[in-house]
Amino acid sequence: MTTMFASTTRKTPHSGKRRICFPITSRAYYGRSQLLIRKLHDHPGIELELMLGGSILLDKYSRHIADDIEAGGFTISASLFNVIEGGNHVAMAKTACLTALEFTNGFHAADPDVVVICGDRFEQLAIAMAAAYLNKTIAHIEGGDVTGSIDESVRHAITKLAHIHFVTNDDAHRRVLAMGEDPKYVFTTGSLDVEVASQVAAGITSDGVNSYGVGHEIDVTRPFLLVIQHPVTTEAENRRHLEDTLRAVSSLDMPVIWIWPNPDAGTGEMADSLRHFRENVPDAVRKMRFITDVPVHAFIALLKVAACLIGNSSAGIKECSYLGTPVVNIGARQQGRLHADNVVHAGYDRGEILASVRRQIAHGRFAPSHIYYRAGASQAIVDVLAGSALYTQKRFCDNAEAGVRT
Amino acid sequence: MTTMFASTTRKTPHSGKRRICFPITSRAYYGRSQLLIRKLHDHPGIELELMLGGSILLDKYSRHIADDIEAGGFTISASLFNVIEGGNHVAMAKTACLTALEFTNGFHAADPDVVVICGDRFEQLAIAMAAAYLNKTIAHIEGGDVTGSIDESVRHAITKLAHIHFVTNDDAHRRVLAMGEDPKYVFTTGSLDVEVASQVAAGITSDGVNSYGVGHEIDVTRPFLLVIQHPVTTEAENRRHLEDTLRAVSSLDMPVIWIWPNPDAGTGEMADSLRHFRENVPDAVRKMRFITDVPVHAFIALLKVAACLIGNSSAGIKECSYLGTPVVNIGARQQGRLHADNVVHAGYDRGEILASVRRQIAHGRFAPSHIYYRAGASQAIVDVLAGSALYTQKRFCDNAEAGVRT
Amino acid sequence: MTTMFASTTRKTPHSGKRRICFPITSRAYYGRSQLLIRKLHDHPGIELELMLGGSILLDKYSRHIADDIEAGGFTISASLFNVIEGGNHVAMAKTACLTALEFTNGFHAADPDVVVICGDRFEQLAIAMAAAYLNKTIAHIEGGDVTGSIDESVRHAITKLAHIHFVTNDDAHRRVLAMGEDPKYVFTTGSLDVEVASQVAAGITSDGVNSYGVGHEIDVTRPFLLVIQHPVTTEAENRRHLEDTLRAVSSLDMPVIWIWPNPDAGTGEMADSLRHFRENVPDAVRKMRFITDVPVHAFIALLKVAACLIGNSSAGIKECSYLGTPVVNIGARQQGRLHADNVVHAGYDRGEILASVRRQIAHGRFAPSHIYYRAGASQAIVDVLAGSALYTQKRFCDNAEAGVRT
Amino acid sequence: MTTMFASTTRKTPHSGKRRICFPITSRAYYGRSQLLIRKLHDHPGIELELMLGGSILLDKYSRHIADDIEAGGFTISASLFNVIEGGNHVAMAKTACLTALEFTNGFHAADPDVVVICGDRFEQLAIAMAAAYLNKTIAHIEGGDVTGSIDESVRHAITKLAHIHFVTNDDAHRRVLAMGEDPKYVFTTGSLDVEVASQVAAGITSDGVNSYGVGHEIDVTRPFLLVIQHPVTTEAENRRHLEDTLRAVSSLDMPVIWIWPNPDAGTGEMADSLRHFRENVPDAVRKMRFITDVPVHAFIALLKVAACLIGNSSAGIKECSYLGTPVVNIGARQQGRLHADNVVHAGYDRGEILASVRRQIAHGRFAPSHIYYRAGASQAIVDVLAGSALYTQKRFCDNAEAGVRT
């Protein structure tokens, strides 16, 4: 079949600018990408199109994102509702497929030179797949890390579809090369999250934090714990694991800020569990404040003053390494990931969690580490995206054989 | 959200047998998997479900496949029409997405222990993605090879989603390990295609071959050429490349059997071009027979007697290495792939193709090579699928650091 | 294109039984169809397949449905997650499309003789469309009524796709004929909801009702109000309308059971509003109990004793006509629908609602009406589905010209 | 769920102009809508967006459409590949669902005031459904007719979703009213096809017609037959019916122009059959020219001079009534449709077809009829679309009871 109209969909003639599509599918990605997006938008040689899909469109707290985006003069070329309800693996898989289907149309219409894929969320692999089939050059941010959960597979599969790699640390760089990527196109730029964290100067007041969420009033000038525990999609016991954490934390009798888990397979039962405790075991949560969402600057400010971060958020590994915040990392989600001294690992055992938190509180803050930090991460990415030669046909580079250190 | 009914979809209680889903999306995969499917079906510890989708359902010559399947007593658990017309990249990408969406439902209903992914067709990555998100153990056949076109990316991305790897040669084994796969789960079993080729004893008569397709009558006892040139989805010039091949072949003034290209992005314009020649340049195709499809045994029999195979089919690399058939491999599609002495590479230049074919005809048949052959490939795969411990959580294995030879 | 495998998907050979597919996409449909499903299942000439999709799979209170279904020995041939999040019109439309896509596969696999479509939910039109394109005979339950919202269009469009019509009242019968349907295939069987209501003998205790939901404890031996206000998808002011009802009801200072709205476009903001009142205006909801879901027998028992039903539920029009419960029907959702004397209509004005409720409480219960009731509704439907000749090619019947009374 | 970004997708601020989306999914619709589209585009109060999907994007002969559209300065807001291969009912149903899914995104982005739905192709109902769920005002062209096949159901279901109706004849007007539509919004404007036919002045030369298609050279100055036989999707015997027509026509030993059937369920086997005759029964088709596509002006010119039109095209009923061309209409596809004296109906019987064609040739051309013609059809539609008050909430109008003549 011939495809007469395919060419008619490029809405605007090429201006000589390099056209970059940036799919954003979660608030977290928007938060960490703010500096990058701003610099891409301001670059004279780049035409930036933001494409929104997935959970970011469903987020009640995303109003400020919309305002940001509009105030920033950004172009949103598509807003695609494609999250299938169910909170289970079937719904997750189908969400990824539908997302890819719709982003295919979006890419077909926008006809970008480069598609930027962030991190390792399941729908980002689907989007990368769509971009690959459309012969687009794919730039991947944060490949090469080792973690637990399905993210581990997703991240490396994206690497094998991507053409340009921005990694956050030397270990990741080595793994991306081992996987056969072209050394000329692998760049260790440091973490965008950490860059954002390094630039947030403002603190947060008690009034500020208490304007978010529900529950116990927090006094940020006094020691408090911060908990973020996301579901691990490859595990069946998410609810029990969450309850073990909750009971361990509760028994410390300290004020707690509990950040609601991300929307993902398994989130539903975790959210149910938290609601259950609030309704039926009020004593267990009496010193807890539950927050579904905070702006990125407030989140960083909380990380800076929290006595300990507990759970399985990547912020414990990345931002907190730079900020020196003590972290008790629970379970498999971040397992194997490069981390600094600020992180203590604990299994899902209540006693082990409790002991680890006590140890971290006793230790207090750590010296900052730069394992995930390079100055000017976002500018480095922009420079490559604006300037490097683009290619689409990949070929496995036998870096080990070629003597490249992997 | 809770998911009350998710568990009700497992139609039959677990019998203690290991349940294996085998998605088949092209006739080629069915052909090369015949021995394997038969052995899986006959294994007392395995419950096999075939799932059909993609181009195999659209294939006019698939009637004998349906008959085979029914005669064989196989269970087809799903037949999913999901090929989107267009013959371009958009249609290809959307086909993959729709395929994955529907196979998600299929996997959810069948609840297999293992999903078997074959090769590197674009929809197989989408199916692998769906299976990965459903926490299924994925077995991948024919990973680790290096080729051109989008297949190169697709193949390695599947590797990074898969848990058990069956590779066809030592180079592929080394690459799969370099990419961080667990050495305990990487098996060099040889090529299923070559195993099938090694077992086809019957020859083919002129009457036999002339019962397929249209055009010039072929005398198989006299030297003839065999041409198979598929589109390369990452290239724009498929039509021109095909015409260069056609003119080169035509100028040799030998009988030619031309096998129609696979359905893929780019096939439409190549098919148009062949039709154009038949209608408007009859002299150029006067000694050519055009066949859209032949059963696998007839195809092998033709490979055994052809004076030279010309084009970019993997059969030139794999089956013909074992059979010793001279091959002129054109362009990027198989570029970088391990090959035996029987293969001469040529660019898309007409003169270069012509010279290469002449050289190969002058040389005649080659000694068989076993680079892609191991005895009992299908049995080896069945043994692993039936017996190995299954896992779902992947973790990058630093094989280089661990001293595993990659 | 030929379709070789299409025929291989009929899983079981025709047994001479008539095969009936019954898609269930909401708990409400399951509730009202219980008697019918049981009789279809028990009929010796019928092979019944239930297909589940849409919100019924997401319903936290659906556990008892799953238990019912399994205990009843029913066959569930498909469980399809296809609700797209967003709670807006885009999500609703896309949910319908995805539902239809997946039910197409389900119908293709099950190959039914008849597909039963219930009511007027948006996804039922999509399913009917899929069935029509597959040349299935479509039986439609509850066509011909006039109401507000998009349901009005959906219901009549389904009528024009359906071949057999089961209507609940004489007005509906007349309209279905006016629309050109074949008089031989239009049956006034009465309402299944009302039949179910007529057969629920058990009452409900205070303990019983207080075991559902959260909030104020209800004493069912004392007068209480029952509120059910669903979003009207064609209106923008659902949140304001809900708040007007809430404030009107609150000012009566009576105990209130508030049943959570159905999942639909607009539900999100209504649920937000209810949560907002609970958190921030506790005084307004101090005598209210909020229940997201009750089993059908408990619901009927509540209707029987409620002092007044307020809102826009079809139960006010149908079940309550038979039960004699006073109803204040608010706004456009049921507008134009045939109703008995028990219904007073009110606009969205707070004062008007208040006055109407007062008037209804003062009046007390009404004499039962049989406008929606015929004895043996479910049996009548089964008899037609089992016995009538089936056809697929429709033709507009000019009933007015033909002298059929419409 | 709230939907923060929903409002950000309206790409351009409302200019005060009425925004009209016009989905075009087949070449036939483009042909008949040319005058209308031009006038809509030129109207100062209207902003027109064309949305392309379905088979029009796959049409090899659509190049001139693309050129037309670009030359005309029209805005194409979406080009959506959504035809699923298979040529059977499953593929047709799924194509409709995918089309609706993608047009939902298109409507969401374009945010039109009115969506124009043409005719009765299966995907148009799906698009209408999407538009209805998005609360758009729907204008339907060519409702109310009676025909055979699934078109009959589709057409009336669209009527029940649409708000503004443009019908081509008085019978249709009466039926649309009987179905409960608002008399103020039903307009008898005549047929756009006939209006186009009435404005084509140019004839066609033998060279002209022979520049299209393959086969026998046609001398248009001598009597020839024109055949167009589409599949009837509700029938199983399309191939046999086509062959009966072919043999009947062949036995007349006259030159024949055979226009290839539309892409639809059943087309594949009909096209196979035609190819089979060309390859294997060359004598039967020796005087036939096969044309897959002709521009609309050439088609009209052929209708004007053909000795008889044979088959089941709506052109026989509509355009030929105005042009006076003798028509033998075969089978159920147009059954029941209002027609003029130029049409003779025949069953699928070869002898009956033959006799009917002979009778029509003997009769010669008929006097023009205006049953489908009103002067200024397209202008009348534009005037209503530009000027009438728009509404979205439908309500069944009891026109019979209200004394409106239906």
mmCIF file of N, CA, C and O in Angstrom, chain B residues 231-278:
data_model
loop_
_atom_site.group_PDB
_atom_site.id
_atom_site.type_symbol
_atom_site.label_atom_id
_atom_site.label_comp_id
_atom_site.label_asym_id
_atom_site.label_seq_id
_atom_site.Cartn_x
_atom_site.Cartn_y
_atom_site.Cartn_z
ATOM 1 N N PRO B 231 11.998 -5.530 2.280
ATOM 2 C CA PRO B 231 12.269 -4.114 2.543
ATOM 3 C C PRO B 231 13.132 -3.976 3.797
ATOM 4 O O PRO B 231 13.079 -4.815 4.696
ATOM 5 N N VAL B 232 13.903 -2.923 3.846
ATOM 6 C CA VAL B 232 14.661 -2.583 5.048
ATOM 7 C C VAL B 232 13.948 -1.377 5.640
ATOM 8 O O VAL B 232 13.920 -0.308 5.023
ATOM 9 N N THR B 233 13.338 -1.604 6.801
ATOM 10 C CA THR B 233 12.384 -0.583 7.266
ATOM 11 C C THR B 233 13.063 0.718 7.656
ATOM 12 O O THR B 233 12.404 1.747 7.737
ATOM 13 N N THR B 234 14.351 0.680 7.899
ATOM 14 C CA THR B 234 15.038 1.934 8.249
ATOM 15 C C THR B 234 15.582 2.655 7.023
ATOM 16 O O THR B 234 16.299 3.641 7.158
ATOM 17 N N GLU B 235 15.273 2.176 5.822
ATOM 18 C CA GLU B 235 15.760 2.823 4.615
ATOM 19 C C GLU B 235 14.611 3.347 3.769
ATOM 20 O O GLU B 235 13.527 2.779 3.765
ATOM 21 N N ALA B 236 14.883 4.404 3.036
ATOM 22 C CA ALA B 236 13.829 5.036 2.243
ATOM 23 C C ALA B 236 13.809 4.546 0.801
ATOM 24 O O ALA B 236 12.835 4.722 0.089
ATOM 25 N N GLU B 237 14.874 3.903 0.362
ATOM 26 C CA GLU B 237 15.050 3.642 -1.062
ATOM 27 C C GLU B 237 14.731 2.198 -1.444
ATOM 28 O O GLU B 237 15.354 1.644 -2.350
ATOM 29 N N ASN B 238 13.802 1.579 -0.732
ATOM 30 C CA ASN B 238 13.545 0.167 -0.973
ATOM 31 C C ASN B 238 13.159 -0.129 -2.413
ATOM 32 O O ASN B 238 13.574 -1.132 -2.985
ATOM 33 N N ARG B 239 12.380 0.754 -2.991
ATOM 34 C CA ARG B 239 11.932 0.500 -4.357
ATOM 35 C C ARG B 239 13.114 0.522 -5.334
ATOM 36 O O ARG B 239 13.248 -0.355 -6.179
ATOM 37 N N ARG B 240 13.957 1.532 -5.177
ATOM 38 C CA ARG B 240 15.101 1.636 -6.071
ATOM 39 C C ARG B 240 16.045 0.439 -5.904
ATOM 40 O O ARG B 240 16.531 -0.137 -6.881
ATOM 41 N N HIS B 241 16.246 0.056 -4.640
ATOM 42 C CA HIS B 241 17.135 -1.085 -4.396
ATOM 43 C C HIS B 241 16.583 -2.355 -5.030
ATOM 44 O O HIS B 241 17.321 -3.141 -5.616
ATOM 45 N N LEU B 242 15.304 -2.539 -4.930
ATOM 46 C CA LEU B 242 14.710 -3.714 -5.545
ATOM 47 C C LEU B 242 14.899 -3.687 -7.057
ATOM 48 O O LEU B 242 15.215 -4.709 -7.681
ATOM 49 N N GLU B 243 14.723 -2.517 -7.640
ATOM 50 C CA GLU B 243 14.827 -2.432 -9.094
ATOM 51 C C GLU B 243 16.266 -2.667 -9.561
ATOM 52 O O GLU B 243 16.490 -3.261 -10.621
ATOM 53 N N ASP B 244 17.223 -2.207 -8.747
ATOM 54 C CA ASP B 244 18.622 -2.489 -9.101
ATOM 55 C C ASP B 244 18.870 -3.996 -9.090
ATOM 56 O O ASP B 244 19.530 -4.537 -9.979
ATOM 57 N N THR B 245 18.360 -4.653 -8.079
ATOM 58 C CA THR B 245 18.515 -6.107 -8.024
ATOM 59 C C THR B 245 17.851 -6.758 -9.237
ATOM 60 O O THR B 245 18.423 -7.629 -9.893
ATOM 61 N N LEU B 246 16.638 -6.293 -9.529
ATOM 62 C CA LEU B 246 15.901 -6.907 -10.626
ATOM 63 C C LEU B 246 16.641 -6.754 -11.947
ATOM 64 O O LEU B 246 16.772 -7.698 -12.740
ATOM 65 N N ARG B 247 17.164 -5.567 -12.193
ATOM 66 C CA ARG B 247 17.863 -5.340 -13.459
ATOM 67 C C ARG B 247 19.173 -6.137 -13.522
ATOM 68 O O ARG B 247 19.535 -6.680 -14.563
ATOM 69 N N ALA B 248 19.845 -6.206 -12.386
ATOM 70 C CA ALA B 248 21.080 -7.004 -12.354
ATOM 71 C C ALA B 248 20.775 -8.463 -12.657
ATOM 72 O O ALA B 248 21.421 -9.102 -13.498
ATOM 73 N N VAL B 249 19.778 -8.995 -11.979
ATOM 74 C CA VAL B 249 19.421 -10.401 -12.163
ATOM 75 C C VAL B 249 18.948 -10.646 -13.588
ATOM 76 O O VAL B 249 19.310 -11.636 -14.226
ATOM 77 N N SER B 250 18.137 -9.716 -14.094
ATOM 78 C CA SER B 250 17.581 -9.860 -15.432
ATOM 79 C C SER B 250 18.690 -9.945 -16.485
ATOM 80 O O SER B 250 18.595 -10.714 -17.442
ATOM 81 N N SER B 251 19.735 -9.177 -16.270
ATOM 82 C CA SER B 251 20.784 -9.123 -17.289
ATOM 83 C C SER B 251 21.584 -10.424 -17.367
ATOM 84 O O SER B 251 22.360 -10.620 -18.296
ATOM 85 N N LEU B 252 21.415 -11.320 -16.366
ATOM 86 C CA LEU B 252 22.123 -12.606 -16.416
ATOM 87 C C LEU B 252 21.438 -13.597 -17.346
ATOM 88 O O LEU B 252 21.995 -14.644 -17.680
ATOM 89 N N ASP B 253 20.194 -13.279 -17.687
ATOM 90 C CA ASP B 253 19.441 -14.108 -18.630
ATOM 91 C C ASP B 253 19.327 -15.573 -18.184
ATOM 92 O O ASP B 253 19.359 -16.497 -19.005
ATOM 93 N N MET B 254 19.190 -15.770 -16.877
ATOM 94 C CA MET B 254 18.973 -17.122 -16.344
ATOM 95 C C MET B 254 17.547 -17.227 -15.815
ATOM 96 O O MET B 254 16.932 -16.221 -15.468
ATOM 97 N N PRO B 255 17.033 -18.441 -15.699
ATOM 98 C CA PRO B 255 15.726 -18.594 -15.031
ATOM 99 C C PRO B 255 15.833 -18.134 -13.572
ATOM 100 O O PRO B 255 16.858 -18.374 -12.913
ATOM 101 N N VAL B 256 14.791 -17.483 -13.116
ATOM 102 C CA VAL B 256 14.804 -16.907 -11.766
ATOM 103 C C VAL B 256 13.499 -17.242 -11.033
ATOM 104 O O VAL B 256 12.423 -17.130 -11.613
ATOM 105 N N ILE B 257 13.638 -17.686 -9.808
ATOM 106 C CA ILE B 257 12.454 -17.773 -8.939
ATOM 107 C C ILE B 257 12.534 -16.621 -7.958
ATOM 108 O O ILE B 257 13.507 -16.494 -7.205
ATOM 109 N N TRP B 258 11.550 -15.767 -8.022
ATOM 110 C CA TRP B 258 11.556 -14.567 -7.180
ATOM 111 C C TRP B 258 10.475 -14.734 -6.106
ATOM 112 O O TRP B 258 9.296 -14.808 -6.409
ATOM 113 N N ILE B 259 10.930 -14.843 -4.874
ATOM 114 C CA ILE B 259 9.977 -14.979 -3.756
ATOM 115 C C ILE B 259 9.562 -13.590 -3.291
ATOM 116 O O ILE B 259 10.404 -12.737 -3.009
ATOM 117 N N TRP B 260 8.259 -13.385 -3.226
ATOM 118 C CA TRP B 260 7.663 -12.095 -2.855
ATOM 119 C C TRP B 260 8.154 -11.636 -1.467
ATOM 120 O O TRP B 260 8.328 -12.466 -0.579
ATOM 121 N N PRO B 261 8.355 -10.321 -1.283
ATOM 122 C CA PRO B 261 8.830 -9.861 0.033
ATOM 123 C C PRO B 261 7.787 -10.051 1.145
ATOM 124 O O PRO B 261 6.591 -10.086 0.884
ATOM 125 N N ASN B 262 8.286 -10.157 2.362
ATOM 126 C CA ASN B 262 7.423 -10.225 3.556
ATOM 127 C C ASN B 262 6.552 -8.991 3.699
ATOM 128 O O ASN B 262 6.973 -7.909 3.308
ATOM 129 N N PRO B 263 5.382 -9.131 4.322
ATOM 130 C CA PRO B 263 4.585 -7.932 4.607
ATOM 131 C C PRO B 263 5.240 -7.117 5.726
ATOM 132 O O PRO B 263 5.424 -7.613 6.822
ATOM 133 N N ASP B 264 5.611 -5.908 5.436
ATOM 134 C CA ASP B 264 6.306 -5.026 6.377
ATOM 135 C C ASP B 264 6.248 -3.610 5.820
ATOM 136 O O ASP B 264 5.872 -3.420 4.674
ATOM 137 N N ALA B 265 6.631 -2.646 6.629
ATOM 138 C CA ALA B 265 6.743 -1.291 6.103
ATOM 139 C C ALA B 265 7.694 -1.336 4.915
ATOM 140 O O ALA B 265 8.803 -1.845 5.019
ATOM 141 N N GLY B 266 7.249 -0.828 3.773
ATOM 142 C CA GLY B 266 8.088 -0.824 2.586
ATOM 143 C C GLY B 266 7.722 -1.900 1.593
ATOM 144 O O GLY B 266 8.086 -1.820 0.422
ATOM 145 N N THR B 267 6.997 -2.919 2.029
ATOM 146 C CA THR B 267 6.641 -4.005 1.123
ATOM 147 C C THR B 267 5.746 -3.523 -0.001
ATOM 148 O O THR B 267 5.873 -3.941 -1.146
ATOM 149 N N GLY B 268 4.832 -2.613 0.348
ATOM 150 C CA GLY B 268 3.862 -2.134 -0.640
ATOM 151 C C GLY B 268 4.538 -1.604 -1.876
ATOM 152 O O GLY B 268 4.232 -2.011 -3.001
ATOM 153 N N GLU B 269 5.521 -0.734 -1.691
ATOM 154 C CA GLU B 269 6.142 -0.138 -2.869
ATOM 155 C C GLU B 269 7.003 -1.151 -3.627
ATOM 156 O O GLU B 269 7.127 -1.076 -4.835
ATOM 157 N N MET B 270 7.554 -2.132 -2.887
ATOM 158 C CA MET B 270 8.330 -3.164 -3.575
ATOM 159 C C MET B 270 7.395 -4.055 -4.401
ATOM 160 O O MET B 270 7.712 -4.414 -5.541
ATOM 161 N N ALA B 271 6.259 -4.397 -3.838
ATOM 162 C CA ALA B 271 5.296 -5.206 -4.584
ATOM 163 C C ALA B 271 4.786 -4.435 -5.796
ATOM 164 O O ALA B 271 4.645 -4.985 -6.897
ATOM 165 N N ASP B 272 4.526 -3.141 -5.591
ATOM 166 C CA ASP B 272 4.122 -2.295 -6.718
ATOM 167 C C ASP B 272 5.147 -2.342 -7.835
ATOM 168 O O ASP B 272 4.801 -2.422 -9.018
ATOM 169 N N SER B 273 6.373 -2.264 -7.427
ATOM 170 C CA SER B 273 7.445 -2.232 -8.412
ATOM 171 C C SER B 273 7.477 -3.544 -9.197
ATOM 172 O O SER B 273 7.591 -3.548 -10.434
ATOM 173 N N LEU B 274 7.356 -4.674 -8.491
ATOM 174 C CA LEU B 274 7.357 -5.959 -9.195
ATOM 175 C C LEU B 274 6.174 -6.047 -10.155
ATOM 176 O O LEU B 274 6.321 -6.502 -11.285
ATOM 177 N N ARG B 275 5.001 -5.588 -9.678
ATOM 178 C CA ARG B 275 3.833 -5.614 -10.567
ATOM 179 C C ARG B 275 4.052 -4.726 -11.791
ATOM 180 O O ARG B 275 3.675 -5.067 -12.909
ATOM 181 N N HIS B 276 4.658 -3.573 -11.522
ATOM 182 C CA HIS B 276 4.941 -2.653 -12.612
ATOM 183 C C HIS B 276 5.809 -3.317 -13.685
ATOM 184 O O HIS B 276 5.511 -3.230 -14.881
ATOM 185 N N PHE B 277 6.861 -3.987 -13.253
ATOM 186 C CA PHE B 277 7.727 -4.662 -14.216
ATOM 187 C C PHE B 277 6.955 -5.723 -14.988
ATOM 188 O O PHE B 277 7.100 -5.859 -16.198
ATOM 189 N N ARG B 278 6.122 -6.479 -14.264
ATOM 190 C CA ARG B 278 5.391 -7.546 -14.949
ATOM 191 C C ARG B 278 4.458 -6.970 -16.023
ATOM 192 O O ARG B 278 4.321 -7.534 -17.104
#
